[in-house]
């Protein structure tokens, strides 16, 4: 007799079969590589017991190349919703044990369902990528699936945060979904991202390279800048995602509140002892950030790439703030192609999600040299100008020491519409550093002097006294005030409070054309 018990038994059997994915052997192979099974990943990331899975019983519709009658549980991807910090998120996770997590049309349809759902519900989307790419047997249907995903990544951009986690291969055109999302997480020895793999490279170019050297976690965290967060294990990666989600809002209309904020470390940073007066001496600007945030709280983004600029989040007065800071410890904090790229994208994320921006400035300008010019420093540098000029969130700029040349403008000067600009008393704001300036404008006097070196020193001193200070800019109102370092936190907190209801107009347009 059919009763509820038999129906439940059948359901359970079907669930168990689906959950087994590609089978015990395939799961064991993944575990041996340091990878968690697909649902274990989801459960490790979400609040305990919060995951609700959908489309577990989906079936693929491929018929060619031996696919007819082939069973692919869940079609190689697990989708659903759950919570992190008690707030809803949408998630998909590819299952490499099922046809290598390859993307066929039903697999894509499941991902797309979650993307649409995340947009409609205005909740973050998290995608765990672990796949051999387009399912070769499904041909153009598989490519169509990727196209639908890329389109939605773009549609969702700036409305909900999109997070990509690379926990296995992510090859070919498949890499473009992560590239279109806001944050990419990678794990040592597990993540592999590339457009063309080692075998193609070998056959076309004759070059031999391992997958790890070509597109491993370190490569994308330190060289390409494709990844934002690097972890040694999957568990560490999930903790990083949860931390990120304790700073950023759930959508572009979400209030910037403290409910998701985590407890910050309590180490004390004495702001007056961090920055040397001598502008040639380095220091770690992250300590300045920690000295002004609530409880020394700072969560850095893209820590290992373009380290001459520091970006990341911290709380001030309970609100999330986006920090952009030159790093004098790395190449004197100079601006270049990569650091401009890094900062510009971060500024746009903060602006889209109503996160106020605090800019800390101490840099000698843009990096000179053939390499930079030929790498397109004009175009990349312009991205930063564009991003700051476009930003309408509250913007506060603190000029710590050096603010020279184009860098002075680019690091969110008054002229790009920073709301509040303050300078420390040792700030130097000028077209270029005193040495370079004196050599150019007093070249004739120096050359013709009986003691050229003494004359050069004197002219450098003269220039320093006249321009290498904050008071020329303050006299014009470009700098609102010169403050003692110890008052920096107070100044920023007040500026953010004053800007709480900030409203600015911009001309009507379909969209601008940033120097991508
Ligand atoms: C169909 C695939 C597949 C794919 C892997 N599999 N990739 N099936 N389409 N793209 C299957 C394998 O046949 C195998 O099935 C199972 O998944 C596990 O794969 P293995 O090769 O045994 O695993 P491993 O040795 O760990 O190697 C992983 C790999 C390799 C490096 C990812 O599978 C691989 O090179 N795959 C092809 C990668 C690729 O070229 N993809 C297309 C990229 S182009 P069985 O039945 O034996 O278990 C692309 C275009 C997208 O993605 C364009 C968007 C714009």
XYZ file of C-alpha atoms and ligand atoms in Angstrom:
571
model
C 0.000 0.000 0.000
C 1.313 3.442 -0.906
C 1.495 5.730 2.105
C 3.458 8.793 3.164
C 6.220 6.568 4.470
C 6.875 5.002 1.050
C 6.754 8.382 -0.633
C 9.270 9.762 1.844
C 11.442 6.674 1.344
C 11.468 7.264 -2.395
C 12.333 10.946 -1.869
C 15.190 10.011 0.452
C 16.562 7.485 -2.038
C 16.471 10.069 -4.798
C 18.161 12.636 -2.542
C 20.878 10.203 -1.519
C 21.609 9.366 -5.150
C 21.800 13.038 -6.068
C 24.013 13.851 -3.100
C 26.444 11.101 -4.082
C 27.152 13.107 -7.267
C 29.852 11.398 -9.306
C 30.219 8.598 -6.743
C 32.365 7.750 -3.755
C 35.541 7.166 -5.778
C 35.328 10.555 -7.460
C 34.594 12.256 -4.127
C 37.589 10.518 -2.512
C 39.802 11.769 -5.367
C 38.710 15.340 -4.686
C 39.253 15.009 -0.933
C 42.755 13.654 -1.545
C 43.491 16.910 -3.388
C 42.555 18.947 -0.285
C 39.107 19.774 -1.665
C 35.853 19.483 0.291
C 32.846 17.753 -1.328
C 30.475 20.256 -2.898
C 27.761 20.363 -0.202
C 30.365 20.327 2.574
C 31.749 23.519 1.005
C 28.354 25.167 1.048
C 27.665 24.098 4.623
C 31.080 25.316 5.782
C 30.341 28.739 4.338
C 26.716 29.280 5.307
C 25.191 29.586 8.783
C 24.762 26.104 10.198
C 21.702 24.299 8.870
C 20.572 27.297 6.799
C 21.065 25.845 3.304
C 18.022 25.161 1.143
C 18.814 23.353 -2.080
C 16.854 23.708 -5.326
C 16.880 21.772 -8.616
C 18.508 18.736 -7.052
C 16.636 16.486 -9.479
C 17.361 18.381 -12.671
C 18.284 16.256 -15.689
C 20.516 17.214 -18.568
C 19.018 17.263 -22.055
C 22.112 16.387 -24.134
C 21.771 13.536 -26.623
C 24.993 13.594 -28.684
C 28.363 11.941 -28.105
C 27.094 9.225 -25.760
C 25.182 11.607 -23.520
C 21.798 9.962 -24.194
C 20.838 8.003 -21.090
C 23.898 9.172 -19.128
C 23.037 10.184 -15.571
C 24.594 13.368 -14.255
C 23.185 14.022 -10.754
C 22.182 17.673 -10.405
C 23.928 18.207 -13.732
C 27.163 19.000 -11.900
C 26.087 22.035 -9.932
C 24.376 22.578 -6.578
C 22.262 25.710 -6.115
C 20.279 27.204 -3.271
C 19.897 29.903 -0.663
C 20.952 30.154 2.935
C 22.208 32.747 5.370
C 25.526 34.259 6.424
C 25.529 36.351 9.633
C 21.777 35.640 9.669
C 21.170 37.396 6.313
C 20.098 35.647 3.110
C 22.518 34.871 0.270
C 22.155 32.960 -3.008
C 24.792 30.394 -3.849
C 25.840 27.986 -6.570
C 28.676 25.484 -6.376
C 29.980 23.344 -9.227
C 30.555 19.662 -8.493
C 33.702 18.424 -10.216
C 32.773 14.803 -9.496
C 29.933 15.040 -12.027
C 31.350 15.288 -15.569
C 34.175 17.467 -14.266
C 31.670 20.155 -13.208
C 31.434 20.966 -16.905
C 28.796 23.478 -17.920
C 25.959 22.203 -20.087
C 22.672 23.940 -20.781
C 20.766 22.688 -17.696
C 23.795 23.330 -15.480
C 23.842 26.909 -16.793
C 20.096 27.214 -16.316
C 20.503 26.362 -12.630
C 23.212 28.993 -12.155
C 21.149 31.570 -14.009
C 18.146 30.779 -11.795
C 20.196 31.731 -8.725
C 21.565 34.854 -10.413
C 18.055 36.070 -11.251
C 16.873 35.136 -7.795
C 19.721 37.062 -6.136
C 18.946 40.139 -8.208
C 15.205 39.971 -7.534
C 15.697 39.504 -3.784
C 18.605 41.985 -3.677
C 20.915 39.550 -1.881
C 24.593 38.734 -2.510
C 25.447 36.027 -5.030
C 28.243 33.585 -4.265
C 29.552 31.270 -6.992
C 31.921 28.393 -6.229
C 33.759 27.501 -9.445
C 35.232 24.019 -9.888
C 34.833 22.987 -13.495
C 36.456 21.759 -16.689
C 34.587 24.552 -18.523
C 32.142 24.306 -21.402
C 30.694 20.770 -21.648
C 32.296 19.684 -24.865
C 29.461 17.283 -25.829
C 26.874 20.074 -25.660
C 28.593 22.399 -28.112
C 27.004 25.769 -28.650
C 24.334 25.165 -25.973
C 27.100 25.235 -23.449
C 28.555 28.450 -24.885
C 25.068 29.964 -24.793
C 24.938 29.109 -21.093
C 28.118 31.074 -20.436
C 26.771 34.013 -22.411
C 23.638 34.086 -20.237
C 25.813 34.048 -17.118
C 28.101 36.861 -18.310
C 25.088 38.988 -19.250
C 23.614 38.578 -15.768
C 26.956 39.252 -14.059
C 26.921 42.591 -15.836
C 23.237 43.251 -15.063
C 23.757 42.471 -11.372
C 26.934 44.573 -11.178
C 26.509 47.491 -8.790
C 23.136 46.229 -7.530
C 24.173 43.207 -5.440
C 27.665 42.104 -4.419
C 28.892 39.183 -6.542
C 31.531 36.896 -5.102
C 33.469 34.223 -7.019
C 35.304 31.447 -5.244
C 37.751 29.453 -7.349
C 38.030 25.999 -5.807
C 39.369 23.949 -8.690
C 39.903 24.525 -12.383
C 38.258 27.540 -14.006
C 39.424 27.428 -17.586
C 38.742 28.960 -20.968
C 35.968 31.517 -21.299
C 34.655 30.319 -17.928
C 37.097 32.701 -16.247
C 35.076 35.660 -17.445
C 32.267 35.206 -14.958
C 34.661 35.628 -12.001
C 36.358 38.479 -13.854
C 33.010 40.276 -14.091
C 32.248 39.841 -10.392
C 33.341 42.078 -7.524
C 35.538 39.756 -5.455
C 37.511 36.657 -6.425
C 38.758 34.260 -3.733
C 41.522 31.730 -4.441
C 43.116 28.895 -2.453
C 46.719 27.685 -2.602
C 47.263 24.562 -4.762
C 43.518 24.311 -5.506
C 42.567 27.300 -7.671
C 43.587 27.269 -11.336
C 42.451 29.986 -13.720
C 43.552 30.473 -17.292
C 42.178 31.119 -20.758
C 44.347 28.518 -22.471
C 45.917 25.716 -20.478
C 49.499 24.389 -20.438
C 48.827 21.861 -23.219
C 47.584 24.458 -25.693
C 50.451 26.759 -24.799
C 52.910 23.928 -25.402
C 51.448 22.982 -28.773
C 51.068 26.561 -30.044
C 54.122 28.247 -28.562
C 56.309 25.349 -27.507
C 56.497 26.774 -23.976
C 56.268 24.431 -21.004
C 54.598 25.607 -17.825
C 52.686 23.935 -15.021
C 49.044 24.806 -14.244
C 50.123 26.275 -10.920
C 52.755 28.526 -12.490
C 50.374 29.558 -15.237
C 47.257 30.359 -13.257
C 47.573 29.213 -9.654
C 46.357 31.106 -6.596
C 49.617 32.958 -6.051
C 49.853 34.074 -9.682
C 46.416 35.679 -9.547
C 46.986 37.210 -6.111
C 50.400 38.706 -6.793
C 50.899 39.111 -10.551
C 47.653 39.449 -12.488
C 45.454 41.052 -9.815
C 42.545 38.826 -10.874
C 42.114 37.581 -7.302
C 41.240 39.712 -4.287
C 41.759 37.219 -1.458
C 44.265 34.378 -1.032
C 43.873 31.538 1.460
C 45.917 28.472 2.327
C 42.884 26.220 2.842
C 39.250 26.137 1.799
C 38.180 26.693 5.420
C 40.329 29.831 5.651
C 38.798 31.009 2.387
C 35.252 30.606 3.776
C 36.215 32.610 6.864
C 37.526 35.374 4.596
C 34.232 35.466 2.688
C 32.294 35.753 5.945
C 34.587 38.558 7.086
C 34.109 40.432 3.816
C 30.354 40.082 4.226
C 30.625 41.658 7.667
C 31.735 44.895 5.965
C 29.836 45.254 2.707
C 26.103 45.907 2.324
C 23.703 43.323 0.910
C 22.660 45.548 -2.010
C 22.984 49.074 -3.332
C 20.026 50.319 -1.246
C 20.987 48.575 1.974
C 21.795 50.849 4.914
C 25.403 50.948 5.989
C 24.795 49.620 9.491
C 26.742 47.951 12.240
C 24.626 44.844 12.692
C 26.984 42.665 10.647
C 30.144 44.193 12.117
C 32.535 41.820 13.782
C 34.530 42.509 16.917
C 37.731 44.300 16.078
C 41.207 43.611 17.490
C 42.160 45.802 20.404
C 45.857 46.597 19.767
C 46.571 50.311 20.218
C 48.219 52.341 17.454
C 49.770 55.700 18.365
C 49.264 57.823 15.273
C 51.981 60.338 16.209
C 54.634 57.620 16.272
C 53.843 55.962 12.946
C 54.839 58.535 10.318
C 58.455 59.818 10.203
C 58.797 63.565 9.544
C 61.478 62.871 6.924
C 59.495 62.401 3.674
C 62.037 59.908 2.364
C 61.489 57.506 5.286
C 58.973 54.684 4.810
C 56.220 53.481 7.167
C 53.262 51.119 6.951
C 50.175 53.163 6.072
C 47.985 50.320 7.340
C 49.039 51.345 10.843
C 47.698 54.842 10.179
C 44.383 53.287 9.093
C 44.310 51.098 12.195
C 45.059 54.144 14.345
C 41.895 55.885 13.135
C 39.330 53.063 12.814
C 37.117 51.653 15.561
C 39.298 49.286 17.592
C 42.084 49.219 14.971
C 39.778 47.412 12.557
C 41.025 46.954 8.974
C 40.260 44.262 6.382
C 42.578 44.574 3.401
C 41.599 43.732 -0.185
C 44.195 42.607 -2.784
C 46.932 42.692 -0.186
C 49.630 41.145 -2.347
C 49.012 42.821 -5.705
C 50.111 46.398 -6.458
C 51.061 46.768 -2.806
C 52.159 50.373 -3.416
C 48.509 51.227 -2.835
C 46.428 49.840 0.016
C 42.673 49.334 -0.253
C 40.246 47.827 2.213
C 37.471 48.281 4.735
C 37.341 49.408 8.314
C 34.608 50.626 10.630
C 34.429 54.202 11.887
C 31.644 55.191 14.222
C 30.126 51.795 13.461
C 29.879 52.454 9.708
C 31.898 50.704 7.028
C 34.450 52.991 5.381
C 36.445 52.228 2.224
C 40.107 53.199 2.579
C 42.434 54.039 -0.311
C 45.972 54.792 0.858
C 49.390 55.158 -0.730
C 51.828 52.712 0.848
C 55.195 54.507 1.432
C 56.672 51.137 2.409
C 56.407 49.869 -1.198
C 58.048 51.906 -3.989
C 57.499 55.048 -1.867
C 53.758 54.642 -2.558
C 54.178 55.784 -6.166
C 51.176 55.492 -8.503
C 51.494 53.215 -11.528
C 49.343 51.149 -13.918
C 48.405 48.393 -11.467
C 47.857 50.554 -8.406
C 45.594 52.884 -10.432
C 43.595 49.907 -11.706
C 43.319 48.462 -8.211
C 42.179 51.705 -6.614
C 39.764 52.639 -9.415
C 37.794 49.413 -9.202
C 37.607 49.608 -5.416
C 36.404 53.219 -5.534
C 33.640 52.241 -7.956
C 32.524 49.361 -5.726
C 32.370 51.651 -2.675
C 30.492 54.306 -4.630
C 27.971 51.795 -6.017
C 27.305 50.405 -2.540
C 27.213 53.677 -0.576
C 30.412 53.112 1.348
C 32.097 56.459 2.236
C 35.662 56.811 0.976
C 38.632 57.936 3.021
C 41.800 58.618 1.025
C 45.196 58.815 2.730
C 47.824 60.469 0.584
C 51.599 60.221 0.698
C 53.216 59.626 -2.678
C 55.717 61.175 -5.062
C 53.390 61.088 -8.124
C 53.179 58.695 -11.072
C 56.058 56.292 -11.709
C 58.246 57.530 -14.574
C 59.768 55.151 -17.141
C 59.428 53.531 -20.533
C 57.855 50.382 -19.055
C 55.039 52.325 -17.448
C 54.463 54.581 -20.448
C 54.317 51.598 -22.797
C 52.127 49.622 -20.390
C 49.565 52.405 -20.688
C 49.970 54.424 -17.499
C 48.045 57.237 -19.182
C 44.965 55.058 -19.670
C 45.262 53.208 -16.353
C 46.015 56.359 -14.386
C 42.941 57.995 -15.911
C 40.739 55.241 -14.421
C 41.424 56.607 -10.974
C 40.584 60.167 -11.982
C 37.371 58.881 -13.506
C 36.391 56.754 -10.508
C 36.911 59.526 -7.963
C 35.262 62.186 -10.131
C 32.247 59.957 -10.580
C 31.933 59.043 -6.893
C 29.048 60.664 -5.023
C 29.510 58.955 -1.649
C 30.985 61.038 1.184
C 34.695 61.525 0.404
C 37.363 62.618 2.869
C 41.019 63.103 1.932
C 43.917 63.308 4.370
C 47.240 64.529 2.981
C 49.829 62.983 5.268
C 53.137 63.953 3.668
C 53.869 64.059 -0.070
C 51.208 65.107 -2.570
C 53.012 65.745 -5.806
C 51.964 66.348 -9.387
C 49.199 64.338 -11.041
C 49.115 62.154 -7.943
C 47.940 65.130 -5.857
C 44.939 65.479 -8.136
C 44.331 61.737 -8.549
C 44.310 60.931 -4.821
C 40.882 62.529 -4.522
C 41.761 66.183 -4.332
C 39.205 68.929 -3.800
C 39.240 69.372 -7.584
C 37.814 65.870 -8.149
C 35.160 66.738 -5.552
C 36.415 65.391 -2.267
C 34.014 66.812 0.331
C 36.622 67.402 3.024
C 40.380 67.716 2.600
C 42.763 68.048 5.495
C 46.551 68.004 5.646
C 49.007 67.164 8.365
C 51.529 69.936 9.185
C 54.384 68.098 7.419
C 52.408 67.765 4.158
C 54.137 68.865 0.956
C 51.809 69.805 -1.881
C 53.480 70.820 -5.125
C 53.917 70.030 -8.803
C 56.951 67.911 -8.010
C 59.483 67.192 -5.263
C 61.919 70.015 -4.335
C 64.988 68.281 -5.835
C 63.449 67.761 -9.258
C 61.747 71.152 -9.254
C 64.929 73.073 -8.388
C 66.900 71.233 -11.080
C 64.395 72.309 -13.717
C 63.400 75.856 -12.857
C 66.842 76.968 -11.622
C 68.914 74.993 -14.132
C 70.529 78.094 -15.578
C 71.422 79.607 -12.185
C 72.856 76.292 -10.998
C 74.914 75.776 -14.154
C 76.290 79.310 -14.124
C 77.093 79.427 -10.396
C 80.713 79.315 -9.267
C 79.695 76.465 -6.910
C 76.833 74.673 -8.714
C 76.260 72.149 -5.897
C 75.955 74.871 -3.244
C 73.592 76.805 -5.518
C 71.506 73.699 -6.136
C 71.174 73.080 -2.390
C 70.178 76.670 -1.806
C 67.537 76.568 -4.543
C 66.136 73.268 -3.200
C 65.890 74.918 0.243
C 64.173 77.962 -1.227
C 61.687 75.811 -3.105
C 61.020 73.707 -0.020
C 60.313 76.750 2.107
C 58.015 78.250 -0.479
C 56.040 75.279 -1.776
C 56.770 72.079 0.156
C 54.179 72.709 2.837
C 50.389 72.535 3.180
C 49.847 76.280 3.574
C 49.961 77.323 -0.094
C 47.081 74.901 -0.824
C 45.354 75.937 2.418
C 45.619 79.605 1.398
C 43.613 78.814 -1.726
C 41.050 76.684 0.133
C 42.088 73.536 -1.760
C 42.873 72.120 1.663
C 40.139 72.879 4.202
C 42.302 72.660 7.266
C 45.716 71.687 8.573
C 45.383 69.396 11.567
C 47.532 67.621 14.103
C 47.835 63.902 13.303
C 46.087 63.006 16.577
C 42.921 64.809 15.416
C 42.567 62.761 12.207
C 39.953 60.314 13.503
C 37.881 63.145 14.963
C 38.098 65.066 11.674
C 36.979 62.074 9.589
C 34.177 61.053 11.948
C 32.793 64.585 11.856
C 33.134 64.792 8.069
C 31.227 61.521 7.640
C 28.536 62.691 10.054
C 28.153 66.011 8.199
C 27.923 64.148 4.874
C 25.218 61.761 6.087
C 22.542 63.203 3.832
C 24.900 64.255 1.041
C 23.181 64.923 -2.278
C 24.935 65.828 -5.494
C 23.691 66.245 -9.018
C 25.311 64.884 -12.151
C 24.241 65.531 -15.763
C 21.736 63.075 -17.188
C 23.362 60.463 -19.399
C 22.903 56.851 -20.394
C 26.325 56.095 -18.937
C 29.816 57.519 -19.006
C 32.701 56.010 -20.901
C 35.448 55.217 -18.386
C 38.949 54.588 -19.753
C 38.559 50.808 -19.359
C 32.978 17.471 -20.687
C 34.623 17.162 -19.119
C 35.142 18.449 -19.364
C 34.493 19.241 -20.326
C 36.326 17.507 -17.841
N 35.390 16.618 -18.178
N 36.196 18.626 -18.555
N 33.554 16.686 -19.781
N 33.416 18.718 -20.964
N 34.910 20.465 -20.599
C 35.200 15.285 -17.645
C 36.264 14.316 -18.092
O 35.934 13.776 -19.334
C 36.187 13.291 -16.993
O 35.066 12.476 -17.228
C 35.869 14.121 -15.753
O 35.321 15.334 -16.237
C 37.069 14.451 -14.923
O 38.052 15.006 -15.765
P 39.574 14.570 -15.727
O 40.204 15.077 -16.955
O 39.647 13.102 -15.430
O 40.078 15.360 -14.467
P 41.520 15.962 -14.183
O 42.566 14.967 -14.576
O 41.503 16.415 -12.776
O 41.667 17.212 -15.154
C 40.881 18.350 -14.990
C 40.968 19.275 -16.234
C 40.681 18.446 -17.505
C 42.365 19.872 -16.303
C 39.980 20.391 -16.017
O 39.478 17.710 -17.302
C 40.519 19.287 -18.721
O 41.516 19.742 -19.274
N 39.280 19.474 -19.145
C 38.997 20.207 -20.343
C 39.207 21.663 -20.123
C 38.777 22.464 -21.317
O 39.506 22.557 -22.301
N 37.529 22.951 -21.269
C 36.959 23.685 -22.301
C 37.464 25.121 -22.098
S 36.801 26.161 -23.294
P 35.020 10.937 -16.811
O 33.719 10.467 -17.381
O 36.225 10.321 -17.409
O 35.038 10.944 -15.319
C 35.509 26.805 -22.532
C 34.779 27.711 -23.411
C 33.879 28.564 -22.619
O 35.217 26.560 -21.436
C 33.583 29.744 -23.448
C 32.748 30.709 -22.725
C 32.745 31.995 -23.464
